[in-house]
Amino acid sequence: MVKREWRMLWLGSGLALLSALVSPSAWALLVHSNFSEREILMGEAVEWRLTGPDVQSEAFNQAWSKLDWAPIREHFYVASIRQRGTGLAVRLLPYRTGEVILPDQAAAAIPLPSQPLWVAENPAMGVDWQICPECDGGADGPWYARQVLRWQARIDAAEDGWTVQIHPPDGALMDETPKALGWQWPSSPQGLPTVMTDAGQGGQLSLGRSLPNQTDSPRRMRFQGPLLMVRNERAQNWTFAAPPATGQVRPLPGFLPWSIPVGRIALQTSGLPWLLSAGDQYHWQFTLTGHQLPADALPSLAQQMQGDEAIEWLSAQVDRQQTWDENGLSSRALITQPLRIHAWGPVTLPTIRAQAFDPITGRLQSTQQLGETVWVLPGWLVWTLYGLSGLLSLAILGWIGYVFVGLWAYLRLRWQLKRAVRAQRPDETIWTAVQAWSKYGLRDWEEGQSASPLQWLTAFEEKRGHSPEARAWISCLNQCRYARSDQRSVACEALVKTCQAWSKTLPWMGVIRLRR
């Protein structure tokens, strides 16, 4: 019995030893690990190359699936992993300049590169990243759930005409698509934010993502940043990886509804006409604008279309757009709300409110537009009022036109009388000017008609009444025409003065006041 127990003990120990010998961690895999370069520029990639007879083994695959990427991801963005011959090549983009020394993991099944890597500044392209520049905590948080976390890149290029575009990350270690992770794309057909470089002027590009909906206690989380891609005429492309953002994500305050938008919001309405026809369909428009707030998170206002039972609310149309600029994400929702009013008299539309949680101030933001009051009348009465108002408008416009023409004729008369002082024949100049004015100042008077001064005076006094000033200049006109040559200058000078005195008695707008 004792011998049997000893045999069982030795058998169990042997099986445990055999299991340990065949396990992947029992020996170091024959894998050579190194960087493809010893020095690179910012914007250039380096390859982590893994070669050796065990790279294609099952033991390597098991060790690869358990690899701790934290030391690599501390310094690099893992762009891709591909097979290179019988080995593997991991394409890495550095986050920062300086020397990169990975920790010594000689005892690990898959060692990291042991040689240092030097990352130098790119003399042709400088990129300065800022994480959430509008946040108080900046790159370290804290942030709120569903807040838009944005990266801002300030660029400084050495030459003009390079194309710079910012992209969401889509690396080899990402389990979900960028859209599934909350990255926000512009709505415009032009696509992602793009600029052309201008040497010495600099530029800015922004892109960001919505943080996950954190419903429990605050947690410290890490978020991968975007990529900046530069293309120039020499077909030399660079890719700059933004450093990850690591900070505390807080849940929203418990008193807020779960659907509250996170960002800044503004509301504007376009008013309806003050006079409406009962039963006709009208469109009431609202414009919701958001800052650092996705367009699909802008609130719906359909539940607020309530109030007066006389108002029939139809299905609203919503057009949502968003874009990225230097200040971040700007969104807009244009809401067109059709309605009919089945009542007469004054009707008050409902007050529209919009709320959002501002993550910068940590406060609830509220904006509203008070409901306006419109008058609703039967359709035939509305169109009658519109017709009357149209006729009244035409009459007012006609009167204004008549006044303007009369004013122009009056000013032209005064100007021509001043010129008559230097004219060779003042009598002809004055008579021509008065006839031109009479076309607008005297009814049924035709400019240039063959009429004597006495006939003109008769027509003038029929409409204006007795006028000593008009009689005086008509008398001087006859004296100027028929005076002897040695007395002509004196007579014509008197004509000019008396005619100017007469013109000052005319209404300033040149319209003759009819005699009662």
Short mmCIF file of C-alpha atoms in Angstrom, two decimals, residues 35-493:
data_model
loop_
_atom_site.label_atom_id
_atom_site.label_comp_id
_atom_site.label_asym_id
_atom_site.label_seq_id
_atom_site.Cartn_x
_atom_site.Cartn_y
_atom_site.Cartn_z
CA PHE A 35 13.24 48.86 -34.40
CA SER A 36 13.71 49.35 -38.14
CA GLU A 37 15.37 52.75 -37.53
CA ARG A 38 17.41 54.32 -34.77
CA GLU A 39 16.34 57.90 -35.55
CA ILE A 40 13.19 59.28 -37.16
CA LEU A 41 11.42 62.64 -37.55
CA MET A 42 8.05 63.54 -36.08
CA GLY A 43 5.45 62.53 -38.63
CA GLU A 44 7.46 59.48 -39.75
CA ALA A 45 6.72 55.90 -38.71
CA VAL A 46 9.05 53.28 -37.33
CA GLU A 47 8.56 49.53 -37.56
CA TRP A 48 8.87 47.15 -34.64
CA ARG A 49 10.09 44.02 -36.37
CA LEU A 50 9.72 40.53 -34.91
CA THR A 51 11.68 37.76 -36.61
CA GLY A 52 12.90 34.29 -35.72
CA PRO A 53 11.99 30.62 -36.09
CA ASP A 54 9.26 30.75 -33.41
CA VAL A 55 7.25 33.68 -34.86
CA GLN A 56 4.98 31.29 -36.77
CA SER A 57 4.57 28.86 -33.86
CA GLU A 58 1.45 28.26 -31.77
CA ALA A 59 3.39 29.22 -28.67
CA PHE A 60 4.13 32.64 -30.21
CA ASN A 61 0.46 33.14 -31.08
CA GLN A 62 -0.55 32.39 -27.49
CA ALA A 63 2.08 34.76 -26.13
CA TRP A 64 1.11 37.43 -28.69
CA SER A 65 -2.53 37.32 -27.60
CA LYS A 66 -1.43 38.03 -24.01
CA LEU A 67 1.11 40.75 -24.88
CA ASP A 68 1.04 43.83 -22.63
CA TRP A 69 0.86 46.78 -25.03
CA ALA A 70 1.00 49.44 -22.32
CA PRO A 71 4.77 50.17 -22.69
CA ILE A 72 4.35 50.54 -26.45
CA ARG A 73 1.16 52.65 -26.27
CA GLU A 74 2.83 54.99 -23.78
CA HIS A 75 5.06 56.32 -26.56
CA PHE A 76 3.48 55.22 -29.84
CA TYR A 77 0.25 55.01 -31.80
CA VAL A 78 -0.06 51.47 -33.17
CA ALA A 79 -1.04 52.13 -36.78
CA SER A 80 -0.94 48.61 -38.25
CA ILE A 81 0.29 45.07 -37.77
CA ARG A 82 1.24 43.07 -40.85
CA GLN A 83 3.15 39.99 -41.80
CA ARG A 84 6.61 40.69 -43.17
CA GLY A 85 8.13 37.60 -44.70
CA THR A 86 8.22 35.00 -41.94
CA GLY A 87 7.96 37.66 -39.24
CA LEU A 88 5.74 40.54 -38.13
CA ALA A 89 6.04 44.30 -38.61
CA VAL A 90 4.21 46.68 -36.27
CA ARG A 91 4.00 50.24 -37.66
CA LEU A 92 4.34 52.82 -34.88
CA LEU A 93 3.88 56.60 -34.86
CA PRO A 94 5.56 58.55 -32.04
CA TYR A 95 3.62 60.99 -29.87
CA ARG A 96 6.52 63.18 -28.75
CA THR A 97 10.07 64.13 -29.61
CA GLY A 98 13.07 62.90 -27.65
CA GLU A 99 14.60 59.56 -26.78
CA VAL A 100 12.34 56.53 -26.42
CA ILE A 101 13.62 53.68 -24.24
CA LEU A 102 11.22 50.81 -23.67
CA PRO A 103 11.41 48.88 -20.38
CA ASP A 104 13.63 45.80 -20.24
CA GLN A 105 11.51 42.66 -20.61
CA ALA A 106 14.23 40.12 -21.29
CA ALA A 107 12.34 37.45 -19.31
CA ALA A 108 9.14 37.96 -21.35
CA ALA A 109 8.12 35.48 -23.99
CA ILE A 110 8.08 38.29 -26.59
CA PRO A 111 10.73 40.89 -25.75
CA LEU A 112 10.42 44.57 -26.63
CA PRO A 113 13.12 46.34 -28.67
CA SER A 114 16.11 46.98 -26.45
CA GLN A 115 17.84 49.70 -28.48
CA PRO A 116 16.79 53.35 -27.90
CA LEU A 117 14.97 55.33 -30.56
CA TRP A 118 15.52 59.06 -31.11
CA VAL A 119 12.56 61.12 -32.37
CA ALA A 120 13.65 64.50 -33.75
CA GLU A 121 11.66 67.61 -34.57
CA ASN A 122 10.40 67.84 -38.16
CA PRO A 123 12.01 71.01 -39.58
CA ALA A 124 9.42 71.31 -42.36
CA MET A 125 6.26 70.78 -40.31
CA GLY A 126 5.50 71.64 -36.71
CA VAL A 127 2.36 70.38 -34.96
CA ASP A 128 1.26 71.44 -31.48
CA TRP A 129 -1.61 69.45 -29.98
CA GLN A 130 -4.06 70.74 -27.38
CA ILE A 131 -6.65 68.55 -25.70
CA CYS A 132 -9.96 70.24 -24.84
CA PRO A 133 -8.55 73.79 -24.90
CA GLU A 134 -11.83 75.21 -23.56
CA CYS A 135 -11.77 72.94 -20.48
CA ASP A 136 -10.41 74.22 -17.17
CA GLY A 137 -8.51 70.99 -16.56
CA GLY A 138 -7.41 70.68 -20.18
CA ALA A 139 -5.80 67.38 -21.04
CA ASP A 140 -6.17 66.01 -17.51
CA GLY A 141 -9.93 66.48 -17.16
CA PRO A 142 -12.20 66.08 -15.40
CA TRP A 143 -14.82 65.64 -18.09
CA TYR A 144 -18.48 64.69 -18.11
CA ALA A 145 -20.26 61.78 -19.73
CA ARG A 146 -21.33 62.45 -23.35
CA GLN A 147 -19.18 65.58 -23.47
CA VAL A 148 -17.44 66.26 -26.80
CA LEU A 149 -13.71 65.91 -26.17
CA ARG A 150 -11.77 67.60 -28.96
CA TRP A 151 -8.16 67.74 -30.03
CA GLN A 152 -6.89 70.96 -31.60
CA ALA A 153 -3.81 70.95 -33.82
CA ARG A 154 -1.85 74.14 -34.46
CA ILE A 155 0.32 73.71 -37.53
CA ASP A 156 3.34 75.64 -38.76
CA ALA A 157 4.55 74.65 -42.24
CA ALA A 158 7.75 75.71 -43.95
CA GLU A 159 6.14 75.87 -47.41
CA ASP A 160 2.85 76.81 -49.05
CA GLY A 161 0.31 74.55 -50.68
CA TRP A 162 0.55 71.39 -48.60
CA THR A 163 -2.72 69.57 -47.87
CA VAL A 164 -3.32 68.92 -44.17
CA GLN A 165 -6.29 66.83 -43.05
CA ILE A 166 -7.30 65.54 -39.62
CA HIS A 167 -8.67 61.98 -39.27
CA PRO A 168 -10.18 59.90 -36.47
CA PRO A 169 -7.93 57.09 -35.24
CA ASP A 170 -8.38 53.68 -36.81
CA GLY A 171 -5.44 51.74 -35.44
CA ALA A 172 -4.67 48.06 -35.20
CA LEU A 173 -5.63 47.77 -31.52
CA MET A 174 -9.07 49.37 -31.85
CA ASP A 175 -11.95 46.92 -31.44
CA GLU A 176 -14.65 49.30 -32.72
CA THR A 177 -15.03 51.68 -35.63
CA PRO A 178 -14.43 55.40 -35.01
CA LYS A 179 -18.13 56.18 -35.42
CA ALA A 180 -19.06 53.51 -32.90
CA LEU A 181 -16.61 55.13 -30.47
CA GLY A 182 -18.36 58.50 -30.85
CA TRP A 183 -16.10 60.35 -33.31
CA GLN A 184 -18.01 63.21 -34.94
CA TRP A 185 -17.86 63.67 -38.72
CA PRO A 186 -18.85 66.91 -40.47
CA SER A 187 -22.10 66.86 -42.45
CA SER A 188 -20.66 68.71 -45.44
CA PRO A 189 -19.75 66.76 -48.60
CA GLN A 190 -16.19 68.09 -48.35
CA GLY A 191 -15.60 65.60 -45.54
CA LEU A 192 -13.07 65.90 -42.76
CA PRO A 193 -11.50 69.26 -41.82
CA THR A 194 -8.78 70.20 -44.30
CA VAL A 195 -6.52 73.23 -44.79
CA MET A 196 -3.82 74.28 -47.21
CA THR A 197 -0.60 75.42 -45.58
CA ASP A 198 0.57 79.03 -45.76
CA ALA A 199 4.23 79.40 -44.81
CA GLY A 200 4.69 81.53 -41.73
CA GLN A 201 0.93 81.98 -41.13
CA GLY A 202 0.07 78.80 -39.28
CA GLY A 203 -3.35 77.22 -39.05
CA GLN A 204 -5.68 75.22 -36.86
CA LEU A 205 -7.69 72.02 -37.22
CA SER A 206 -10.03 70.38 -34.70
CA LEU A 207 -11.70 67.02 -34.36
CA GLY A 208 -13.23 65.20 -31.43
CA ARG A 209 -15.47 62.49 -30.09
CA SER A 210 -18.33 62.10 -27.65
CA LEU A 211 -17.35 60.49 -24.37
CA PRO A 212 -19.21 57.35 -23.28
CA ASN A 213 -22.37 57.59 -21.23
CA GLN A 214 -20.99 57.20 -17.71
CA THR A 215 -23.86 56.25 -15.41
CA ASP A 216 -22.06 55.12 -12.26
CA SER A 217 -19.24 56.67 -10.23
CA PRO A 218 -16.36 58.67 -11.77
CA ARG A 219 -13.71 56.62 -13.56
CA ARG A 220 -10.33 57.41 -15.01
CA MET A 221 -10.31 56.60 -18.72
CA ARG A 222 -7.95 56.83 -21.67
CA PHE A 223 -9.00 58.00 -25.15
CA GLN A 224 -6.98 57.71 -28.34
CA GLY A 225 -6.40 60.98 -30.22
CA PRO A 226 -6.80 61.74 -33.94
CA LEU A 227 -4.23 61.69 -36.74
CA LEU A 228 -2.97 64.65 -38.79
CA MET A 229 -2.03 63.70 -42.35
CA VAL A 230 0.20 65.96 -44.46
CA ARG A 231 0.66 65.58 -48.21
CA ASN A 232 3.00 67.72 -50.27
CA GLU A 233 4.02 68.02 -53.90
CA ARG A 234 7.14 65.91 -53.41
CA ALA A 235 4.95 62.91 -52.51
CA GLN A 236 6.47 62.96 -49.05
CA ASN A 237 3.64 62.23 -46.65
CA TRP A 238 3.72 62.58 -42.90
CA THR A 239 1.29 61.39 -40.24
CA PHE A 240 1.27 63.04 -36.82
CA ALA A 241 -0.47 61.16 -34.02
CA ALA A 242 -2.13 63.16 -31.26
CA PRO A 243 -1.28 62.03 -27.74
CA PRO A 244 -4.05 60.16 -25.92
CA ALA A 245 -6.23 61.96 -23.40
CA THR A 246 -6.31 60.41 -19.96
CA GLY A 247 -8.59 61.87 -17.31
CA GLN A 248 -11.53 61.36 -15.02
CA VAL A 249 -14.98 61.03 -16.57
CA ARG A 250 -17.79 62.05 -14.26
CA PRO A 251 -21.45 61.05 -14.52
CA LEU A 252 -23.98 63.81 -15.04
CA PRO A 253 -25.69 65.23 -11.93
CA GLY A 254 -28.44 62.96 -10.72
CA PHE A 255 -31.20 65.57 -10.98
CA LEU A 256 -30.81 65.80 -14.78
CA PRO A 257 -32.86 63.62 -17.17
CA TRP A 258 -30.88 60.94 -18.95
CA SER A 259 -31.60 62.51 -22.39
CA ILE A 260 -30.28 66.00 -21.55
CA PRO A 261 -27.85 67.25 -24.25
CA VAL A 262 -24.30 67.95 -23.10
CA GLY A 263 -22.84 71.13 -24.58
CA ARG A 264 -23.96 74.69 -25.23
CA ILE A 265 -27.23 75.47 -26.95
CA ALA A 266 -29.13 78.44 -28.42
CA LEU A 267 -32.67 78.78 -29.77
CA GLN A 268 -34.15 81.14 -32.36
CA THR A 269 -37.60 81.25 -33.92
CA SER A 270 -38.92 82.90 -37.07
CA GLY A 271 -42.27 84.48 -36.32
CA LEU A 272 -45.48 83.82 -38.23
CA PRO A 273 -47.41 86.63 -39.95
CA TRP A 274 -49.51 88.57 -37.47
CA LEU A 275 -52.65 87.96 -39.56
CA LEU A 276 -53.55 84.38 -40.51
CA SER A 277 -56.38 82.70 -42.41
CA ALA A 278 -58.35 80.14 -40.45
CA GLY A 279 -57.74 76.61 -41.73
CA ASP A 280 -54.74 77.46 -43.91
CA GLN A 281 -51.43 75.68 -43.37
CA TYR A 282 -48.46 77.71 -42.11
CA HIS A 283 -44.86 76.77 -41.27
CA TRP A 284 -43.34 77.82 -37.97
CA GLN A 285 -39.52 77.52 -38.02
CA PHE A 286 -37.06 77.06 -35.17
CA THR A 287 -33.27 77.02 -35.31
CA LEU A 288 -31.36 75.16 -32.61
CA THR A 289 -27.61 75.76 -32.62
CA GLY A 290 -25.11 73.84 -30.53
CA HIS A 291 -21.47 74.38 -29.61
CA GLN A 292 -19.42 71.28 -28.79
CA LEU A 293 -22.73 69.44 -29.15
CA PRO A 294 -23.44 66.82 -31.87
CA ALA A 295 -26.32 67.55 -34.22
CA ASP A 296 -28.09 64.28 -33.39
CA ALA A 297 -28.03 65.27 -29.69
CA LEU A 298 -29.94 68.52 -30.23
CA PRO A 299 -33.28 68.16 -28.45
CA SER A 300 -36.58 67.48 -30.16
CA LEU A 301 -39.26 70.13 -29.62
CA ALA A 302 -42.23 68.02 -30.74
CA GLN A 303 -43.50 67.45 -27.19
CA GLN A 304 -43.80 71.19 -26.64
CA MET A 305 -46.24 71.66 -29.52
CA GLN A 306 -49.23 71.77 -27.21
CA GLY A 307 -51.53 74.37 -25.77
CA ASP A 308 -54.51 75.87 -27.55
CA GLU A 309 -56.85 73.14 -28.79
CA ALA A 310 -57.64 75.22 -31.87
CA ILE A 311 -54.11 74.59 -33.21
CA GLU A 312 -53.59 71.46 -35.31
CA TRP A 313 -49.94 70.34 -35.22
CA LEU A 314 -48.66 68.34 -38.21
CA SER A 315 -45.47 66.27 -38.54
CA ALA A 316 -42.36 68.44 -38.30
CA GLN A 317 -39.37 68.30 -40.63
CA VAL A 318 -35.88 68.45 -39.09
CA ASP A 319 -32.67 69.19 -40.99
CA ARG A 320 -29.54 68.54 -38.91
CA GLN A 321 -26.06 69.71 -39.88
CA GLN A 322 -22.71 69.90 -38.10
CA THR A 323 -19.26 71.16 -38.98
CA TRP A 324 -15.82 71.55 -37.45
CA ASP A 325 -13.97 74.87 -37.40
CA GLU A 326 -11.20 76.50 -35.40
CA ASN A 327 -13.49 76.83 -32.37
CA GLY A 328 -14.66 73.24 -32.36
CA LEU A 329 -17.90 71.47 -33.26
CA SER A 330 -20.83 73.63 -34.38
CA SER A 331 -24.20 72.01 -34.98
CA ARG A 332 -27.58 73.20 -36.20
CA ALA A 333 -31.07 71.77 -36.38
CA LEU A 334 -33.60 73.60 -38.58
CA ILE A 335 -37.08 72.53 -37.47
CA THR A 336 -40.04 73.32 -39.72
CA GLN A 337 -43.33 72.82 -37.87
CA PRO A 338 -46.49 72.88 -40.04
CA LEU A 339 -49.71 73.94 -38.32
CA ARG A 340 -53.31 74.96 -38.92
CA ILE A 341 -55.47 77.13 -36.70
CA HIS A 342 -59.21 76.40 -36.60
CA ALA A 343 -60.46 79.44 -34.71
CA TRP A 344 -61.11 83.17 -35.09
CA GLY A 345 -59.59 85.94 -33.07
CA PRO A 346 -56.31 86.17 -31.14
CA VAL A 347 -54.41 82.88 -30.66
CA THR A 348 -51.26 82.57 -28.56
CA LEU A 349 -48.61 80.07 -29.69
CA PRO A 350 -46.81 78.00 -27.04
CA THR A 351 -43.54 79.06 -25.40
CA ILE A 352 -40.62 76.97 -26.70
CA ARG A 353 -37.77 76.00 -24.35
CA ALA A 354 -34.48 74.18 -24.88
CA GLN A 355 -32.10 72.95 -22.18
CA ALA A 356 -28.57 71.54 -22.15
CA PHE A 357 -25.91 70.76 -19.57
CA ASP A 358 -22.84 72.94 -20.05
CA PRO A 359 -19.81 70.78 -19.12
CA ILE A 360 -17.50 73.81 -18.93
CA THR A 361 -19.48 75.57 -16.18
CA GLY A 362 -21.10 72.44 -14.77
CA ARG A 363 -24.52 74.13 -14.87
CA LEU A 364 -27.83 73.61 -16.59
CA GLN A 365 -28.32 76.06 -19.45
CA SER A 366 -31.85 77.05 -20.44
CA THR A 367 -33.11 79.20 -23.32
CA GLN A 368 -36.65 79.97 -24.42
CA GLN A 369 -38.73 81.91 -26.93
CA LEU A 370 -42.04 83.31 -25.66
CA GLY A 371 -45.08 82.39 -27.69
CA GLU A 372 -46.37 85.18 -29.90
CA THR A 373 -50.01 86.12 -30.38
CA VAL A 374 -51.45 86.06 -33.90
CA TRP A 375 -54.83 87.13 -35.22
CA VAL A 376 -56.88 84.57 -37.13
CA LEU A 377 -59.71 85.64 -39.43
CA PRO A 378 -61.75 83.99 -42.20
CA GLY A 379 -59.85 83.66 -45.43
CA TRP A 380 -62.08 86.02 -47.46
CA LEU A 381 -61.68 88.74 -44.85
CA VAL A 382 -57.92 88.33 -44.73
CA TRP A 383 -57.61 88.64 -48.50
CA THR A 384 -59.89 91.69 -48.45
CA LEU A 385 -57.63 93.34 -45.87
CA TYR A 386 -54.57 92.42 -47.91
CA GLY A 387 -56.17 93.96 -51.00
CA LEU A 388 -57.04 97.18 -49.20
CA SER A 389 -53.58 97.44 -47.71
CA GLY A 390 -52.11 96.89 -51.17
CA LEU A 391 -54.19 99.69 -52.66
CA LEU A 392 -53.25 101.96 -49.77
CA SER A 393 -49.59 101.14 -50.30
CA LEU A 394 -49.86 101.97 -54.00
CA ALA A 395 -51.55 105.27 -53.18
CA ILE A 396 -48.84 106.18 -50.70
CA LEU A 397 -46.13 105.24 -53.18
CA GLY A 398 -47.80 107.32 -55.86
CA TRP A 399 -48.01 110.30 -53.55
CA ILE A 400 -44.36 109.92 -52.58
CA GLY A 401 -43.42 109.74 -56.26
CA TYR A 402 -45.45 112.87 -57.02
CA VAL A 403 -43.80 114.73 -54.16
CA PHE A 404 -40.34 113.61 -55.24
CA VAL A 405 -40.89 114.74 -58.83
CA GLY A 406 -42.23 118.08 -57.65
CA LEU A 407 -39.28 118.55 -55.33
CA TRP A 408 -36.88 117.79 -58.17
CA ALA A 409 -38.63 120.33 -60.42
CA TYR A 410 -38.51 122.96 -57.68
CA LEU A 411 -34.79 122.46 -57.01
CA ARG A 412 -34.02 122.52 -60.72
CA LEU A 413 -35.94 125.81 -61.08
CA ARG A 414 -33.93 127.45 -58.28
CA TRP A 415 -30.66 126.22 -59.78
CA GLN A 416 -31.52 127.52 -63.26
CA LEU A 417 -32.55 130.93 -61.87
CA LYS A 418 -29.10 131.24 -60.28
CA ARG A 419 -27.49 130.46 -63.63
CA ALA A 420 -29.61 133.12 -65.36
CA VAL A 421 -27.46 135.87 -63.78
CA ARG A 422 -24.55 134.92 -66.09
CA ALA A 423 -26.65 134.08 -69.16
CA GLN A 424 -26.47 136.21 -72.31
CA ARG A 425 -30.26 136.22 -72.64
CA PRO A 426 -31.63 136.02 -69.05
CA ASP A 427 -35.19 136.44 -70.28
CA GLU A 428 -35.06 133.30 -72.43
CA THR A 429 -33.28 131.28 -69.72
CA ILE A 430 -35.82 132.24 -67.07
CA TRP A 431 -38.82 131.68 -69.34
CA THR A 432 -37.54 128.20 -70.29
CA ALA A 433 -36.92 127.31 -66.61
CA VAL A 434 -40.39 128.47 -65.55
CA GLN A 435 -42.04 126.47 -68.32
CA ALA A 436 -40.14 123.33 -67.30
CA TRP A 437 -41.31 123.80 -63.72
CA SER A 438 -44.89 124.48 -64.83
CA LYS A 439 -45.10 121.00 -66.32
CA TYR A 440 -45.18 119.65 -62.74
CA GLY A 441 -46.42 122.73 -60.86
CA LEU A 442 -49.40 123.64 -63.05
CA ARG A 443 -52.01 121.15 -64.01
CA ASP A 444 -52.56 120.58 -67.76
CA TRP A 445 -49.55 122.73 -68.66
CA GLU A 446 -47.40 121.43 -71.50
CA GLU A 447 -43.72 122.37 -71.54
CA GLY A 448 -42.77 124.37 -74.62
CA GLN A 449 -46.33 125.25 -75.62
CA SER A 450 -46.73 128.59 -77.42
CA ALA A 451 -48.17 130.73 -74.65
CA SER A 452 -47.56 134.33 -73.77
CA PRO A 453 -46.36 135.42 -70.31
CA LEU A 454 -49.79 136.87 -69.68
CA GLN A 455 -51.45 133.50 -70.41
CA TRP A 456 -49.01 131.79 -68.06
CA LEU A 457 -49.82 134.33 -65.33
CA THR A 458 -53.52 133.70 -65.81
CA ALA A 459 -53.05 129.92 -65.50
CA PHE A 460 -50.83 130.32 -62.44
CA GLU A 461 -53.25 132.61 -60.55
CA GLU A 462 -56.17 130.32 -61.37
CA LYS A 463 -54.53 127.64 -59.31
CA ARG A 464 -52.50 129.65 -56.82
CA GLY A 465 -54.52 132.76 -56.41
CA HIS A 466 -53.47 136.37 -56.71
CA SER A 467 -49.67 136.62 -56.62
CA PRO A 468 -47.93 140.03 -56.59
CA GLU A 469 -44.57 138.29 -56.91
CA ALA A 470 -45.64 136.51 -60.11
CA ARG A 471 -47.03 139.75 -61.58
CA ALA A 472 -43.75 141.53 -60.71
CA TRP A 473 -41.46 139.13 -62.54
CA ILE A 474 -43.82 138.93 -65.57
CA SER A 475 -43.68 142.74 -65.79
CA CYS A 476 -39.86 142.64 -65.55
CA LEU A 477 -39.79 139.92 -68.20
CA ASN A 478 -41.53 142.21 -70.72
CA GLN A 479 -39.22 145.09 -69.81
CA CYS A 480 -36.11 142.90 -70.24
CA ARG A 481 -37.32 141.68 -73.64
CA TYR A 482 -38.18 145.08 -75.12
CA ALA A 483 -35.77 147.41 -73.29
CA ARG A 484 -33.29 149.54 -75.20
CA SER A 485 -29.75 148.25 -75.31
CA ASP A 486 -28.44 150.80 -72.81
CA GLN A 487 -31.20 149.87 -70.30
CA ARG A 488 -31.32 146.11 -70.98
CA SER A 489 -28.81 145.02 -68.31
CA VAL A 490 -30.66 146.88 -65.55
CA ALA A 491 -34.02 145.50 -66.66
CA CYS A 492 -32.74 141.94 -66.91
CA GLU A 493 -31.07 142.15 -63.49
#
